[in-house]
Amino acid sequence: GYHWDSELYGAGSYGYYWSRTLDSSYPDHAYALGFDSGDVYWYDSGRIYGHSVRAVRVQKEQEHEYVDLGLPSGTQWATMNIGANAPEEYGDYFAWGETEPKDYYDWGTYKWCMGNYNTMTKYCTISGYGYNGFNDGKTELDPEDDAATAAWGAGWRMPSFDQIQELLNNCTTEWTTRNGVNGRLFTSNINGASLFLPAAGWRYDSSLYGSSSGGRYWSRTLFSSYPSGAYYLYFHLGNVYWSGNERNLGRSVRAVRVP
C-alpha cells in the first residue's frame, strides 16, 4: 500500500515502490513501480506520498586481487595499480581528488581550483590557498573524489597517510625488476607476503616523467600545511620516503581495502 497523511491505504491489495527517477515533465512527481493482483506497471506518483523502497546494488563484474601482509590494521593492498591488468603494468594516472585519467595535467585543468595553486575550491586548510579565502578543513578525500573507489567500488580506497606509514613500518623493501619492469618489492616482516609497485613515474602537462626510475603513489591525505599539495609515497633506486607535492600532477594509485 501507501501512506497519505497519517493513514495507510491499500495494504494487502497493492504496492507502490519508489524508483530514484524524477518525472522531469512533472517534477512534483517521481516514478514508482505499482502492482496489484492483476497487473504490474509504472506509476507516476506525487513525491509527497509514502511508498516502500526496495534497494538494489550493482556487483562489479571483475573481482580485484589483493595481498594480505598481516598488517596490524588489517589493511589489504591490491596487487596492481588502478587501470592496470598485471602487477608490473603502470596503469592510469590521476590528479589528486580526480577520478578519471586525462591527457593534460596542470593547474588549468585541475578540478578543485580556479586555475592556480592558491585558488583551491575543495580540500583546503589554510585560507591563503583557497579561492576568495575558502577553507573547508577537509584533510582526506571524500569517497566520491577517490580514484580507487570510483574505479573499483565502495570497498576500495586510496591509502591514507597512516596506511602507507604502516606499510613502511612493517615491510622491508628492495629495488628489483619484474618481467623487465623496475620497481619496489615490499615484503612483510610479519607473514612474508610481498607487494610489487612498478616505477611508473608521474605526469605533468602531456608528458610522462621518471618512468622506470621512480614511482609516486598518491595517498588520500591532504598535505595540510601546504594544501595545494597532498601526501604521496615516493621511491627510486636508492630510497623510499614520504613527500607532499602539487595535487595537479598525475600519479599512480594503488588501492587498499579493510575487510
Tab-separated table of C-alpha atoms in Angstrom:
chain	number	residue	atom	x	y	z
A	1	GLY	CA	0.000	0.000	0.000
A	2	TYR	CA	0.979	3.596	0.584
A	3	HIS	CA	0.826	6.292	3.240
A	4	TRP	CA	-1.040	9.582	2.943
A	5	ASP	CA	-1.417	11.948	5.875
A	6	SER	CA	-1.204	9.585	8.827
A	7	GLU	CA	-3.102	6.689	7.204
A	8	LEU	CA	-2.026	3.505	5.424
A	9	TYR	CA	-4.107	2.679	2.322
A	10	GLY	CA	-4.306	-0.477	0.213
A	11	ALA	CA	-2.085	-2.725	2.312
A	12	GLY	CA	-2.641	-6.305	1.201
A	13	SER	CA	-4.208	-5.190	-2.109
A	14	TYR	CA	-1.496	-3.349	-3.997
A	15	GLY	CA	2.032	-1.996	-3.661
A	16	TYR	CA	3.921	1.098	-4.723
A	17	TYR	CA	7.724	1.100	-4.735
A	18	TRP	CA	9.742	4.248	-5.403
A	19	SER	CA	12.370	4.487	-8.096
A	20	ARG	CA	15.100	7.127	-7.776
A	21	THR	CA	13.989	8.763	-11.049
A	22	LEU	CA	12.134	12.059	-11.268
A	23	ASP	CA	9.321	12.600	-13.777
A	24	SER	CA	11.019	15.549	-15.466
A	25	SER	CA	7.792	16.578	-17.213
A	26	TYR	CA	6.035	16.918	-13.844
A	27	PRO	CA	8.812	17.456	-11.296
A	28	ASP	CA	6.469	17.260	-8.320
A	29	HIS	CA	6.113	13.574	-9.326
A	30	ALA	CA	8.527	10.651	-9.492
A	31	TYR	CA	8.299	7.159	-10.923
A	32	ALA	CA	7.207	4.176	-8.852
A	33	LEU	CA	6.584	0.509	-9.544
A	34	GLY	CA	2.904	-0.311	-8.960
A	35	PHE	CA	1.207	-3.701	-8.802
A	36	ASP	CA	-1.975	-5.424	-7.698
A	37	SER	CA	-3.477	-8.884	-8.179
A	38	GLY	CA	-3.995	-8.294	-11.896
A	39	ASP	CA	-1.138	-6.181	-13.205
A	40	VAL	CA	2.330	-4.715	-12.764
A	41	TYR	CA	3.030	-1.217	-14.109
A	42	TRP	CA	4.977	2.028	-13.868
A	43	TYR	CA	3.227	4.608	-11.777
A	44	ASP	CA	3.716	8.364	-11.827
A	45	SER	CA	3.196	9.385	-8.205
A	46	GLY	CA	3.283	12.621	-6.244
A	47	ARG	CA	6.530	12.828	-4.317
A	48	ILE	CA	4.707	13.546	-1.051
A	49	TYR	CA	3.200	10.038	-0.764
A	50	GLY	CA	4.800	7.377	1.391
A	51	HIS	CA	5.867	4.439	-0.777
A	52	SER	CA	8.033	1.439	0.012
A	53	VAL	CA	11.683	1.201	-1.016
A	54	ARG	CA	13.442	-1.942	-2.232
A	55	ALA	CA	17.194	-1.359	-2.622
A	56	VAL	CA	19.419	-2.533	-5.470
A	57	ARG	CA	23.165	-2.884	-5.901
A	58	VAL	CA	25.355	-3.451	-8.950
A	59	GLN	CA	28.026	-6.059	-8.445
A	60	LYS	CA	31.312	-5.293	-10.185
A	61	GLU	CA	31.932	-7.925	-12.844
A	62	GLN	CA	35.623	-8.153	-12.002
A	63	GLU	CA	36.944	-9.113	-8.590
A	64	HIS	CA	40.244	-7.446	-7.765
A	65	GLU	CA	43.137	-9.367	-6.287
A	66	TYR	CA	44.838	-8.239	-3.098
A	67	VAL	CA	47.600	-9.366	-0.778
A	68	ASP	CA	47.290	-9.743	2.978
A	69	LEU	CA	50.581	-8.598	4.524
A	70	GLY	CA	49.398	-9.323	8.062
A	71	LEU	CA	49.340	-5.626	8.899
A	72	PRO	CA	48.031	-4.666	12.365
A	73	SER	CA	45.127	-2.612	10.940
A	74	GLY	CA	44.017	-5.481	8.689
A	75	THR	CA	44.603	-3.347	5.588
A	76	GLN	CA	44.941	-5.392	2.412
A	77	TRP	CA	46.721	-3.974	-0.631
A	78	ALA	CA	45.653	-4.508	-4.232
A	79	THR	CA	48.154	-6.442	-6.326
A	80	MET	CA	48.061	-3.974	-9.229
A	81	ASN	CA	47.555	-0.292	-9.938
A	82	ILE	CA	44.215	1.203	-10.891
A	83	GLY	CA	43.961	0.891	-14.682
A	84	ALA	CA	46.480	-1.977	-14.883
A	85	ASN	CA	45.925	-5.635	-15.727
A	86	ALA	CA	49.081	-7.017	-14.106
A	87	PRO	CA	51.256	-6.035	-11.114
A	88	GLU	CA	54.053	-4.689	-13.315
A	89	GLU	CA	51.825	-2.531	-15.540
A	90	TYR	CA	51.845	1.204	-14.843
A	91	GLY	CA	48.087	1.682	-15.131
A	92	ASP	CA	46.371	5.078	-15.099
A	93	TYR	CA	47.485	8.404	-13.641
A	94	PHE	CA	45.267	10.723	-11.614
A	95	ALA	CA	45.433	14.228	-10.262
A	96	TRP	CA	44.648	14.162	-6.538
A	97	GLY	CA	40.900	14.233	-5.949
A	98	GLU	CA	40.042	13.430	-9.580
A	99	THR	CA	38.596	10.100	-10.638
A	100	GLU	CA	39.416	9.988	-14.351
A	101	PRO	CA	42.772	9.994	-16.158
A	102	LYS	CA	43.257	12.813	-18.655
A	103	ASP	CA	45.579	13.995	-21.412
A	104	TYR	CA	46.945	17.131	-19.748
A	105	TYR	CA	47.892	17.733	-16.109
A	106	ASP	CA	48.348	21.263	-14.796
A	107	TRP	CA	46.526	23.815	-12.633
A	108	GLY	CA	44.483	24.962	-15.606
A	109	THR	CA	42.878	21.510	-15.942
A	110	TYR	CA	42.675	20.665	-12.229
A	111	LYS	CA	39.155	20.122	-10.931
A	112	TRP	CA	39.454	21.675	-7.471
A	113	CYS	CA	40.921	25.100	-8.194
A	114	MET	CA	40.291	28.229	-10.230
A	115	GLY	CA	43.440	27.989	-12.329
A	116	ASN	CA	46.408	28.145	-9.956
A	117	TYR	CA	47.825	26.737	-6.739
A	118	ASN	CA	46.289	29.291	-4.340
A	119	THR	CA	42.688	29.112	-5.571
A	120	MET	CA	41.562	25.794	-4.070
A	121	THR	CA	37.794	25.176	-4.113
A	122	LYS	CA	37.771	21.932	-2.082
A	123	TYR	CA	40.157	20.351	0.431
A	124	CYS	CA	41.804	23.420	1.901
A	125	THR	CA	43.027	24.028	5.459
A	126	ILE	CA	44.649	27.448	5.001
A	127	SER	CA	42.565	30.305	3.629
A	128	GLY	CA	45.583	31.781	1.821
A	129	TYR	CA	45.464	28.802	-0.533
A	130	GLY	CA	41.695	28.935	-1.020
A	131	TYR	CA	39.700	30.775	-3.639
A	132	ASN	CA	38.499	34.026	-2.056
A	133	GLY	CA	39.705	32.753	1.322
A	134	PHE	CA	37.990	29.358	1.046
A	135	ASN	CA	38.765	26.906	3.854
A	136	ASP	CA	36.718	23.740	4.396
A	137	GLY	CA	39.162	21.994	6.752
A	138	LYS	CA	38.945	18.698	4.852
A	139	THR	CA	42.129	16.634	5.128
A	140	GLU	CA	41.071	13.375	3.440
A	141	LEU	CA	39.347	12.694	0.140
A	142	ASP	CA	35.622	12.059	0.199
A	143	PRO	CA	34.773	8.669	-1.356
A	144	GLU	CA	33.239	10.335	-4.420
A	145	ASP	CA	36.609	12.011	-5.155
A	146	ASP	CA	38.684	8.878	-4.549
A	147	ALA	CA	40.000	7.318	-7.778
A	148	ALA	CA	40.145	3.835	-6.249
A	149	THR	CA	36.538	3.953	-5.040
A	150	ALA	CA	35.333	5.338	-8.375
A	151	ALA	CA	37.094	2.586	-10.331
A	152	TRP	CA	36.555	-0.451	-8.104
A	153	GLY	CA	33.653	0.296	-5.793
A	154	ALA	CA	32.936	1.228	-2.205
A	155	GLY	CA	35.176	-1.423	-0.626
A	156	TRP	CA	38.331	0.167	-2.037
A	157	ARG	CA	40.075	3.443	-1.158
A	158	MET	CA	43.315	5.208	-1.882
A	159	PRO	CA	45.540	4.547	1.163
A	160	SER	CA	45.666	7.076	3.961
A	161	PHE	CA	48.904	8.534	5.307
A	162	ASP	CA	48.639	6.112	8.240
A	163	GLN	CA	48.125	3.091	5.989
A	164	ILE	CA	51.203	3.886	3.905
A	165	GLN	CA	53.212	4.532	7.060
A	166	GLU	CA	52.054	1.156	8.372
A	167	LEU	CA	53.299	-0.457	5.147
A	168	LEU	CA	56.702	1.160	5.577
A	169	ASN	CA	56.907	0.245	9.271
A	170	ASN	CA	56.126	-3.438	8.737
A	171	CYS	CA	57.902	-4.286	5.490
A	172	THR	CA	61.402	-4.469	4.135
A	173	THR	CA	61.784	-3.120	0.614
A	174	GLU	CA	64.187	-3.619	-2.264
A	175	TRP	CA	64.613	-2.191	-5.750
A	176	THR	CA	64.017	-5.018	-8.211
A	177	THR	CA	62.726	-5.934	-11.662
A	178	ARG	CA	59.628	-7.915	-12.558
A	179	ASN	CA	59.092	-9.015	-16.159
A	180	GLY	CA	61.540	-6.346	-17.261
A	181	VAL	CA	59.878	-3.547	-15.252
A	182	ASN	CA	61.730	-1.714	-12.467
A	183	GLY	CA	60.019	-1.156	-9.154
A	184	ARG	CA	59.987	-1.756	-5.429
A	185	LEU	CA	59.146	-5.036	-3.732
A	186	PHE	CA	57.674	-4.650	-0.235
A	187	THR	CA	57.987	-7.838	1.829
A	188	SER	CA	56.078	-8.196	5.091
A	189	ASN	CA	58.117	-8.666	8.257
A	190	ILE	CA	55.004	-10.305	9.738
A	191	ASN	CA	53.999	-13.080	7.321
A	192	GLY	CA	56.499	-12.892	4.427
A	193	ALA	CA	53.923	-11.904	1.791
A	194	SER	CA	55.067	-9.371	-0.779
A	195	LEU	CA	53.770	-6.488	-2.875
A	196	PHE	CA	55.311	-5.083	-6.087
A	197	LEU	CA	54.914	-1.422	-7.053
A	198	PRO	CA	56.238	-0.537	-10.525
A	199	ALA	CA	58.323	2.600	-11.039
A	200	ALA	CA	55.609	4.273	-13.103
A	201	GLY	CA	56.879	7.863	-12.887
A	202	TRP	CA	54.404	10.760	-12.999
A	203	ARG	CA	52.619	13.006	-15.475
A	204	TYR	CA	52.878	16.755	-15.931
A	205	ASP	CA	51.355	18.663	-18.840
A	206	SER	CA	51.075	15.987	-21.556
A	207	SER	CA	54.322	14.164	-20.737
A	208	LEU	CA	55.359	11.173	-18.643
A	209	TYR	CA	58.431	11.697	-16.465
A	210	GLY	CA	60.621	9.332	-14.458
A	211	SER	CA	59.126	6.049	-15.633
A	212	SER	CA	61.398	3.099	-14.801
A	213	SER	CA	63.488	5.264	-12.446
A	214	GLY	CA	60.926	6.074	-9.722
A	215	GLY	CA	57.369	5.686	-8.509
A	216	ARG	CA	54.982	8.223	-6.986
A	217	TYR	CA	51.784	6.854	-5.433
A	218	TRP	CA	49.035	9.053	-4.033
A	219	SER	CA	47.603	8.755	-0.562
A	220	ARG	CA	44.145	10.142	0.132
A	221	THR	CA	45.558	12.551	2.730
A	222	LEU	CA	45.999	16.276	2.170
A	223	PHE	CA	49.334	17.956	2.929
A	224	SER	CA	47.571	20.260	5.363
A	225	SER	CA	50.483	22.667	5.921
A	226	TYR	CA	50.585	23.249	2.148
A	227	PRO	CA	47.059	22.378	0.957
A	228	SER	CA	47.758	22.770	-2.743
A	229	GLY	CA	49.633	19.502	-2.216
A	230	ALA	CA	48.873	16.014	-0.925
A	231	TYR	CA	50.979	13.218	0.532
A	232	TYR	CA	52.365	10.506	-1.700
A	233	LEU	CA	54.775	7.577	-1.430
A	234	TYR	CA	57.935	8.223	-3.440
A	235	PHE	CA	60.648	5.691	-4.237
A	236	HIS	CA	63.603	5.210	-6.569
A	237	LEU	CA	66.707	3.040	-6.730
A	238	GLY	CA	68.186	4.451	-3.541
A	239	ASN	CA	65.366	5.204	-1.142
A	240	VAL	CA	61.684	5.128	-0.157
A	241	TYR	CA	60.059	8.076	1.611
A	242	TRP	CA	57.053	10.321	2.084
A	243	SER	CA	56.620	13.593	0.259
A	244	GLY	CA	53.936	16.219	-0.278
A	245	ASN	CA	53.548	17.842	-3.655
A	246	GLU	CA	51.154	19.547	-6.060
A	247	ARG	CA	47.731	17.981	-6.408
A	248	ASN	CA	47.507	18.778	-10.129
A	249	LEU	CA	50.167	16.232	-11.139
A	250	GLY	CA	49.244	12.794	-12.456
A	251	ARG	CA	50.374	9.990	-10.172
A	252	SER	CA	49.699	6.293	-9.738
A	253	VAL	CA	47.047	4.855	-7.415
A	254	ARG	CA	47.359	1.531	-5.583
A	255	ALA	CA	44.097	0.747	-3.803
A	256	VAL	CA	43.589	-0.697	-0.324
A	257	ARG	CA	40.723	-2.410	1.433
A	258	VAL	CA	39.933	-3.156	5.065
A	259	PRO	CA	37.695	-6.251	5.393
